[in-house]
Every structure is written in structure tokens, then in C-alpha cells.
């Protein structure tokens, strides 16, 4: 998958795609239906148009972290779905200020040269969100490309949404989140140097930042790990702690993942950690021996869960 960070000056092979357009936070089953509709709409390369940062971060900068995915995680998921071109457009004052007609003319028609555009039924765009799916359909006709409006989908009770997925994650209901996402909720990023306490306890961990993300329930998880770069590239199983490490008076949440039966070095590599099942909340123990004993139990439980899935 090729990632483009602007709509201007693209090479001929990067233009003329059939595209799905939206924020695609989480890339849940509703988003996938929009992407599948784009795939079926025209005989052209499959593209996705999205925005970085998320428009909500621009309009409400002081709001609590809400994103289900960072840009890297979203790109990894879209690549798995067979997207050939990701147009990750910079959402700034210029883009936010375009009227719907200006956006269609400058970005979609002149910039990307799209063959077809697919959006969800609730899609809004343009200055002050003044355009909607019906506006896009008319403007697409005017500027010479097709538009498909994909219906919202759900489980018969309610529509799949990023909001519902956030609620499930906050409550530790990982399998409910997976049902709406169509995949395990993942945290992707670079493995950072930590304080290396886990190594001293017999449980070395790969440490990752979770800045800017909506955090699932803090605690211990059974996890699946994909190492995406480096000589140890591959898929593994493990157990992870998402939280502030109360045993060591931590303050900033992060994700610490112990990979079962792993001896490699992952510093600086990029990994993707799937949170499969919530095991327990964070706890503070009376001694390191008590902590290690609990980590042994957590690992045994995680191995059992992952072997049975």
C-alpha cells in the first residue's frame, strides 16, 4: 500500500482510484462495508481518503483522548484489507475552510482524479460540515465521477459505531469490541526503552506509548503480537499490562507486553498488539515475590485462553 500525504502533485499512477472516504477510526465493520462498496464500484485501484489529524482533534483540541487507532495502526489495518492507495490528507485550516464544492473540485476531481467515491450514509464534509452524502452525489455528477452511499450497518439492535466500540473497550469487553470491529482491537507502535524492571523479574517486556488513544480498561490482558519489522518479524502470543504500574508508582499509562518464550531484541521495531481478553485490573502487591507469583498466574491464564480461541 502506498501512502500519500497530499492531494497535489501526485504521479499519474496515484490518481484515478475508486476511493472510500471517511475518518475510519477503528476500521470497524461499518467502515469495511464502505471500503467493500468502493472496491466493487469501479475497475480501478482501491484507495481510501482519510484525514490526519482527526478533524475532532482540530476542532476540539482539549477534549479527552478518543481515537481508537493512531495513524500507523489505521494504515496497517487498511493494508490488510487490500487498499492500494491511502490518501492521508493533512487536516488543517486550509482543508477545513473549503466549501463542499471547493473540496470536490480541488481535492477529489483536480487533485486525486477519482473515478468513484463511496461514503457512509452519515458522511459530512466541507466548511462547518455543510455538505453531506446527498451533496457529494450531486457534486460528483457535476464533476464527472460516480458516488455510492453505503447504508449504515449493525447487528439488528444498533448500528456499529466507534462510540459503541469505545464503550466496550472502556469496560473491558474485548470480545464485544471484536464483534463490532471484525478484528481484535490493536495498539501499534514502536518498541521503546523502559526501566527494564520486567527483565529483572523474569518477565521482559516490549514497552509502547499509548499517547492520544482512547484507553481500554486498565489492567492485564491476554494478547497476540505481530512483530512487523526486524529480524524477529512474525506472530506470537503473550500477556500485557496496560496502565500506570501502581507497584512502582507510575503516572503515565503505557503498554508493556511480555511475549511467551521469546529471547529476541525488539527495541526500535514496530509491533502490533491485539488485546484478546481482559484478565484483571491493575493491583499493588505487598512484595515483589507476590507480584511475580501473580504474573505467573496471569501468564498461565493467558496461555490457556489463547490456546483455546
Short mmCIF file of C-alpha atoms in Angstrom, two decimals:
data_model
loop_
_atom_site.label_atom_id
_atom_site.label_comp_id
_atom_site.label_asym_id
_atom_site.label_seq_id
_atom_site.Cartn_x
_atom_site.Cartn_y
_atom_site.Cartn_z
CA UNK A 1 0.00 0.00 0.00
CA UNK A 2 1.28 3.46 -0.91
CA UNK A 3 0.60 6.32 1.50
CA UNK A 4 0.14 9.84 0.11
CA UNK A 5 0.15 12.88 2.38
CA UNK A 6 -1.25 15.46 -0.02
CA UNK A 7 -3.69 15.73 -2.88
CA UNK A 8 -1.45 17.96 -5.01
CA UNK A 9 1.36 16.90 -7.33
CA UNK A 10 0.54 13.20 -7.40
CA UNK A 11 2.05 10.90 -10.01
CA UNK A 12 -0.29 9.57 -12.73
CA UNK A 13 -0.35 6.08 -11.17
CA UNK A 14 -1.54 7.56 -7.85
CA UNK A 15 -4.57 9.18 -9.49
CA UNK A 16 -7.78 7.69 -10.84
CA UNK A 17 -8.63 5.35 -7.96
CA UNK A 18 -12.02 4.27 -6.67
CA UNK A 19 -11.99 5.55 -3.12
CA UNK A 20 -13.75 5.14 0.20
CA UNK A 21 -13.76 8.37 2.19
CA UNK A 22 -14.09 8.96 5.94
CA UNK A 23 -12.16 9.05 9.20
CA UNK A 24 -12.19 5.24 9.60
CA UNK A 25 -11.25 5.34 13.29
CA UNK A 26 -11.12 1.69 14.28
CA UNK A 27 -11.78 0.42 10.74
CA UNK A 28 -14.83 -1.41 12.10
CA UNK A 29 -17.34 -3.49 10.15
CA UNK A 30 -19.30 -0.40 9.12
CA UNK A 31 -16.14 1.12 7.68
CA UNK A 32 -15.32 -2.13 5.93
CA UNK A 33 -18.71 -2.08 4.20
CA UNK A 34 -17.85 1.36 2.77
CA UNK A 35 -14.46 0.09 1.60
CA UNK A 36 -16.02 -3.04 0.06
CA UNK A 37 -18.55 -0.86 -1.78
CA UNK A 38 -15.69 1.20 -3.20
CA UNK A 39 -13.88 -1.98 -4.25
CA UNK A 40 -16.95 -3.12 -6.19
CA UNK A 41 -17.82 0.25 -7.71
CA UNK A 42 -15.25 0.64 -10.48
CA UNK A 43 -12.47 -1.21 -12.26
CA UNK A 44 -9.72 0.91 -10.76
CA UNK A 45 -7.14 0.76 -7.95
CA UNK A 46 -8.71 0.76 -4.49
CA UNK A 47 -7.99 3.83 -2.38
CA UNK A 48 -9.02 5.30 0.95
CA UNK A 49 -9.21 9.02 1.72
CA UNK A 50 -8.84 9.89 5.37
CA UNK A 51 -7.55 12.80 7.43
CA UNK A 52 -4.68 13.36 9.84
CA UNK A 53 -5.01 14.60 12.47
CA UNK A 54 -8.59 13.51 13.05
CA UNK A 55 -10.82 16.59 12.49
CA UNK A 56 -12.18 16.30 16.02
CA UNK A 57 -8.66 16.87 17.36
CA UNK A 58 -8.52 20.15 15.42
CA UNK A 59 -11.98 21.42 16.33
CA UNK A 60 -11.93 20.26 19.99
CA UNK A 61 -8.23 20.15 20.91
CA UNK A 62 -8.81 19.95 24.67
CA UNK A 63 -11.24 17.02 24.52
CA UNK A 64 -10.19 13.76 26.22
CA UNK A 65 -8.32 11.29 24.01
CA UNK A 66 -10.85 9.45 21.86
CA UNK A 67 -9.02 7.77 18.98
CA UNK A 68 -9.26 4.01 18.70
CA UNK A 69 -6.25 3.93 16.39
CA UNK A 70 -3.23 6.04 15.69
CA UNK A 71 -2.33 6.71 12.06
CA UNK A 72 0.11 3.78 11.96
CA UNK A 73 -2.45 1.30 13.26
CA UNK A 74 -5.11 2.51 10.83
CA UNK A 75 -2.69 2.21 7.91
CA UNK A 76 -1.72 -1.31 8.95
CA UNK A 77 -5.37 -2.36 9.11
CA UNK A 78 -6.22 -0.79 5.73
CA UNK A 79 -3.26 -2.55 4.13
CA UNK A 80 -4.60 -5.87 5.45
CA UNK A 81 -7.88 -5.11 3.64
CA UNK A 82 -6.14 -4.77 0.29
CA UNK A 83 -6.17 -0.98 0.00
CA UNK A 84 -3.63 0.08 -2.64
CA UNK A 85 -3.51 3.84 -2.03
CA UNK A 86 -4.06 5.61 1.29
CA UNK A 87 -4.60 9.35 0.85
CA UNK A 88 -3.92 10.57 4.38
CA UNK A 89 -4.75 14.21 3.84
CA UNK A 90 -3.47 16.88 6.25
CA UNK A 91 -6.47 18.29 8.09
CA UNK A 92 -5.56 21.92 8.68
CA UNK A 93 -7.18 25.35 8.38
CA UNK A 94 -6.93 25.24 4.59
CA UNK A 95 -8.74 21.94 4.23
CA UNK A 96 -11.26 22.75 6.96
CA UNK A 97 -12.13 26.02 5.23
CA UNK A 98 -13.01 24.55 1.84
CA UNK A 99 -16.66 24.64 0.88
CA UNK A 100 -18.12 21.31 -0.26
CA UNK A 101 -17.86 22.40 -3.90
CA UNK A 102 -14.25 23.59 -3.47
CA UNK A 103 -13.32 20.31 -1.75
CA UNK A 104 -14.81 18.24 -4.54
CA UNK A 105 -13.24 20.33 -7.28
CA UNK A 106 -9.75 20.87 -5.79
CA UNK A 107 -9.21 17.66 -3.85
CA UNK A 108 -11.29 14.93 -5.46
CA UNK A 109 -11.50 15.98 -9.10
CA UNK A 110 -8.37 18.03 -9.84
CA UNK A 111 -6.06 16.60 -7.18
CA UNK A 112 -6.86 12.91 -6.92
CA UNK A 113 -8.73 12.49 -10.20
CA UNK A 114 -11.03 9.96 -8.56
CA UNK A 115 -13.05 7.53 -10.64
CA UNK A 116 -15.62 6.82 -7.95
CA UNK A 117 -16.22 7.80 -4.31
CA UNK A 118 -18.01 5.78 -1.64
CA UNK A 119 -19.10 7.21 1.73
CA UNK A 120 -21.30 6.13 4.60
CA UNK A 121 -24.85 7.46 4.84
CA UNK A 122 -23.88 9.73 7.75
CA UNK A 123 -20.88 11.33 6.00
CA UNK A 124 -20.46 15.13 6.27
CA UNK A 125 -17.76 17.30 4.72
CA UNK A 126 -16.80 20.85 3.83
CA UNK A 127 -16.70 24.04 5.87
CA UNK A 128 -18.83 23.72 9.03
CA UNK A 129 -19.84 20.21 7.86
CA UNK A 130 -22.20 21.84 5.42
CA UNK A 131 -22.07 19.03 2.86
CA UNK A 132 -23.50 15.53 3.23
CA UNK A 133 -23.78 12.35 1.18
CA UNK A 134 -26.52 13.82 -0.99
CA UNK A 135 -24.40 16.94 -1.65
CA UNK A 136 -21.49 14.72 -2.68
CA UNK A 137 -23.71 12.71 -5.03
CA UNK A 138 -24.79 15.85 -6.88
CA UNK A 139 -21.29 17.31 -7.00
CA UNK A 140 -19.89 14.01 -8.23
CA UNK A 141 -22.32 14.15 -11.13
CA UNK A 142 -21.25 17.73 -11.86
CA UNK A 143 -17.52 16.91 -11.79
CA UNK A 144 -17.67 13.60 -13.61
CA UNK A 145 -17.26 10.82 -11.06
CA UNK A 146 -19.64 8.34 -9.53
CA UNK A 147 -20.77 8.28 -5.90
CA UNK A 148 -22.08 5.39 -3.83
CA UNK A 149 -23.71 5.99 -0.43
CA UNK A 150 -23.28 2.86 1.68
CA UNK A 151 -26.00 2.20 4.26
CA UNK A 152 -25.12 2.06 7.93
CA UNK A 153 -24.91 -1.49 9.23
CA UNK A 154 -25.28 -3.09 12.65
CA UNK A 155 -26.26 -6.24 14.47
CA UNK A 156 -30.02 -5.77 14.24
CA UNK A 157 -30.18 -3.83 17.52
CA UNK A 158 -27.95 -0.86 16.86
CA UNK A 159 -25.51 0.40 14.27
CA UNK A 160 -21.81 -0.34 14.53
CA UNK A 161 -20.02 2.81 15.65
CA UNK A 162 -16.73 3.98 17.09
CA UNK A 163 -18.67 5.25 20.12
CA UNK A 164 -20.09 1.81 20.91
CA UNK A 165 -16.66 0.25 20.49
CA UNK A 166 -15.10 2.79 22.87
CA UNK A 167 -17.71 1.89 25.47
CA UNK A 168 -16.97 -1.83 25.14
CA UNK A 169 -13.22 -1.25 25.43
CA UNK A 170 -13.59 1.01 28.47
CA UNK A 171 -15.49 -1.79 30.21
CA UNK A 172 -13.00 -4.50 29.22
CA UNK A 173 -15.50 -6.22 26.91
CA UNK A 174 -12.91 -7.14 24.30
CA UNK A 175 -14.98 -9.78 22.54
CA UNK A 176 -17.90 -7.36 22.15
CA UNK A 177 -15.48 -4.86 20.64
CA UNK A 178 -14.10 -7.56 18.34
CA UNK A 179 -17.61 -8.40 17.16
CA UNK A 180 -18.15 -4.79 16.05
CA UNK A 181 -14.64 -4.25 14.72
CA UNK A 182 -14.38 -7.51 12.82
CA UNK A 183 -10.88 -7.87 14.28
CA UNK A 184 -9.17 -7.70 17.65
CA UNK A 185 -8.57 -4.21 18.97
CA UNK A 186 -4.88 -3.47 18.43
CA UNK A 187 -2.32 -1.00 19.65
CA UNK A 188 0.50 -0.47 17.15
CA UNK A 189 3.77 1.38 17.50
CA UNK A 190 7.48 1.38 18.15
CA UNK A 191 9.04 -0.59 20.99
CA UNK A 192 10.63 1.94 23.36
CA UNK A 193 13.26 1.62 26.05
CA UNK A 194 11.72 1.36 29.51
CA UNK A 195 13.07 0.95 33.02
CA UNK A 196 13.72 -2.78 32.37
CA UNK A 197 12.16 -3.89 35.66
CA UNK A 198 10.34 -6.70 33.89
CA UNK A 199 13.62 -8.26 32.85
CA UNK A 200 14.79 -8.29 36.48
CA UNK A 201 11.53 -10.01 37.47
CA UNK A 202 11.87 -12.71 34.82
CA UNK A 203 9.27 -11.09 32.58
CA UNK A 204 10.99 -8.88 29.96
CA UNK A 205 8.51 -6.64 28.16
CA UNK A 206 8.17 -4.66 24.96
CA UNK A 207 7.09 -1.15 26.02
CA UNK A 208 4.87 1.06 23.86
CA UNK A 209 3.38 4.53 24.26
CA UNK A 210 -0.40 4.98 24.14
CA UNK A 211 -0.48 8.79 23.91
CA UNK A 212 -3.59 10.22 22.28
CA UNK A 213 -5.55 6.96 22.30
CA UNK A 214 -8.83 6.14 23.97
CA UNK A 215 -7.63 3.64 26.55
CA UNK A 216 -9.33 0.32 27.09
CA UNK A 217 -9.90 -0.67 30.72
CA UNK A 218 -6.58 -0.57 32.52
CA UNK A 219 -5.29 -3.94 33.60
CA UNK A 220 -3.83 -7.22 32.40
CA UNK A 221 -4.67 -8.80 29.04
CA UNK A 222 -4.09 -11.97 27.07
CA UNK A 223 -2.62 -10.71 23.80
CA UNK A 224 -1.48 -11.69 20.34
CA UNK A 225 1.56 -9.90 18.96
CA UNK A 226 2.66 -9.27 15.39
CA UNK A 227 6.24 -8.08 15.08
CA UNK A 228 6.09 -6.02 11.89
CA UNK A 229 9.74 -5.11 11.33
CA UNK A 230 13.20 -6.50 12.01
CA UNK A 231 14.72 -9.98 12.12
CA UNK A 232 12.13 -11.26 14.65
CA UNK A 233 9.20 -10.48 12.34
CA UNK A 234 6.36 -12.89 12.97
CA UNK A 235 3.34 -13.68 15.15
CA UNK A 236 3.49 -14.52 18.86
CA UNK A 237 1.35 -14.92 21.97
CA UNK A 238 1.77 -13.16 25.29
CA UNK A 239 0.39 -11.26 28.24
CA UNK A 240 0.35 -7.48 28.60
CA UNK A 241 -0.16 -4.78 31.19
CA UNK A 242 -1.96 -1.62 30.12
CA UNK A 243 -1.69 1.01 32.81
CA UNK A 244 0.48 3.07 35.13
CA UNK A 245 2.33 0.31 37.04
CA UNK A 246 0.99 1.04 40.56
CA UNK A 247 3.59 -1.27 42.12
CA UNK A 248 6.24 1.22 41.01
CA UNK A 249 4.27 4.46 41.46
CA UNK A 250 3.92 5.10 37.74
CA UNK A 251 1.97 8.10 36.46
CA UNK A 252 1.77 7.84 32.66
CA UNK A 253 -0.09 4.87 31.12
CA UNK A 254 1.75 2.65 28.68
CA UNK A 255 1.53 -0.86 27.28
CA UNK A 256 4.05 -3.45 28.47
CA UNK A 257 3.89 -6.77 26.61
CA UNK A 258 5.62 -9.98 27.64
CA UNK A 259 5.99 -12.37 24.69
CA UNK A 260 5.96 -16.01 25.69
CA UNK A 261 9.18 -17.96 25.05
CA UNK A 262 10.84 -15.04 23.25
CA UNK A 263 14.52 -14.13 23.52
CA UNK A 264 14.97 -11.52 20.78
CA UNK A 265 15.61 -7.77 20.91
CA UNK A 266 12.72 -5.58 19.73
CA UNK A 267 13.94 -2.09 20.63
CA UNK A 268 13.11 0.29 17.80
CA UNK A 269 11.00 -2.26 15.94
CA UNK A 270 7.30 -1.81 15.21
CA UNK A 271 4.79 -4.21 16.68
CA UNK A 272 1.02 -4.66 16.72
CA UNK A 273 -0.55 -5.93 19.96
CA UNK A 274 -4.08 -7.38 19.85
CA UNK A 275 -5.94 -7.22 23.16
CA UNK A 276 -7.82 -10.53 23.16
CA UNK A 277 -9.22 -10.86 26.67
CA UNK A 278 -9.21 -8.78 29.85
CA UNK A 279 -7.84 -10.77 32.80
CA UNK A 280 -7.85 -8.48 35.83
CA UNK A 281 -7.38 -4.88 36.97
CA UNK A 282 -4.05 -3.37 37.96
CA UNK A 283 -3.03 -4.13 41.53
CA UNK A 284 -0.41 -3.10 44.04
CA UNK A 285 1.23 -6.02 45.86
CA UNK A 286 2.85 -6.29 49.26
CA UNK A 287 6.12 -7.63 47.82
CA UNK A 288 7.91 -8.39 44.58
CA UNK A 289 7.50 -12.10 45.30
CA UNK A 290 3.73 -11.64 45.43
CA UNK A 291 3.86 -9.68 42.17
CA UNK A 292 5.89 -12.41 40.44
CA UNK A 293 3.51 -15.12 41.70
CA UNK A 294 0.57 -13.19 40.23
CA UNK A 295 2.44 -12.70 36.95
CA UNK A 296 2.93 -16.47 36.81
CA UNK A 297 -0.82 -16.95 37.23
CA UNK A 298 -1.60 -14.28 34.64
CA UNK A 299 0.71 -15.95 32.12
CA UNK A 300 -0.79 -19.37 32.71
CA UNK A 301 -4.31 -17.98 32.29
CA UNK A 302 -3.35 -16.10 29.13
CA UNK A 303 -1.74 -19.20 27.61
CA UNK A 304 -4.91 -21.19 28.30
CA UNK A 305 -7.19 -18.53 26.77
CA UNK A 306 -5.08 -18.10 23.65
CA UNK A 307 -4.69 -21.85 23.12
CA UNK A 308 -8.48 -22.30 23.23
CA UNK A 309 -9.51 -19.45 20.94
#
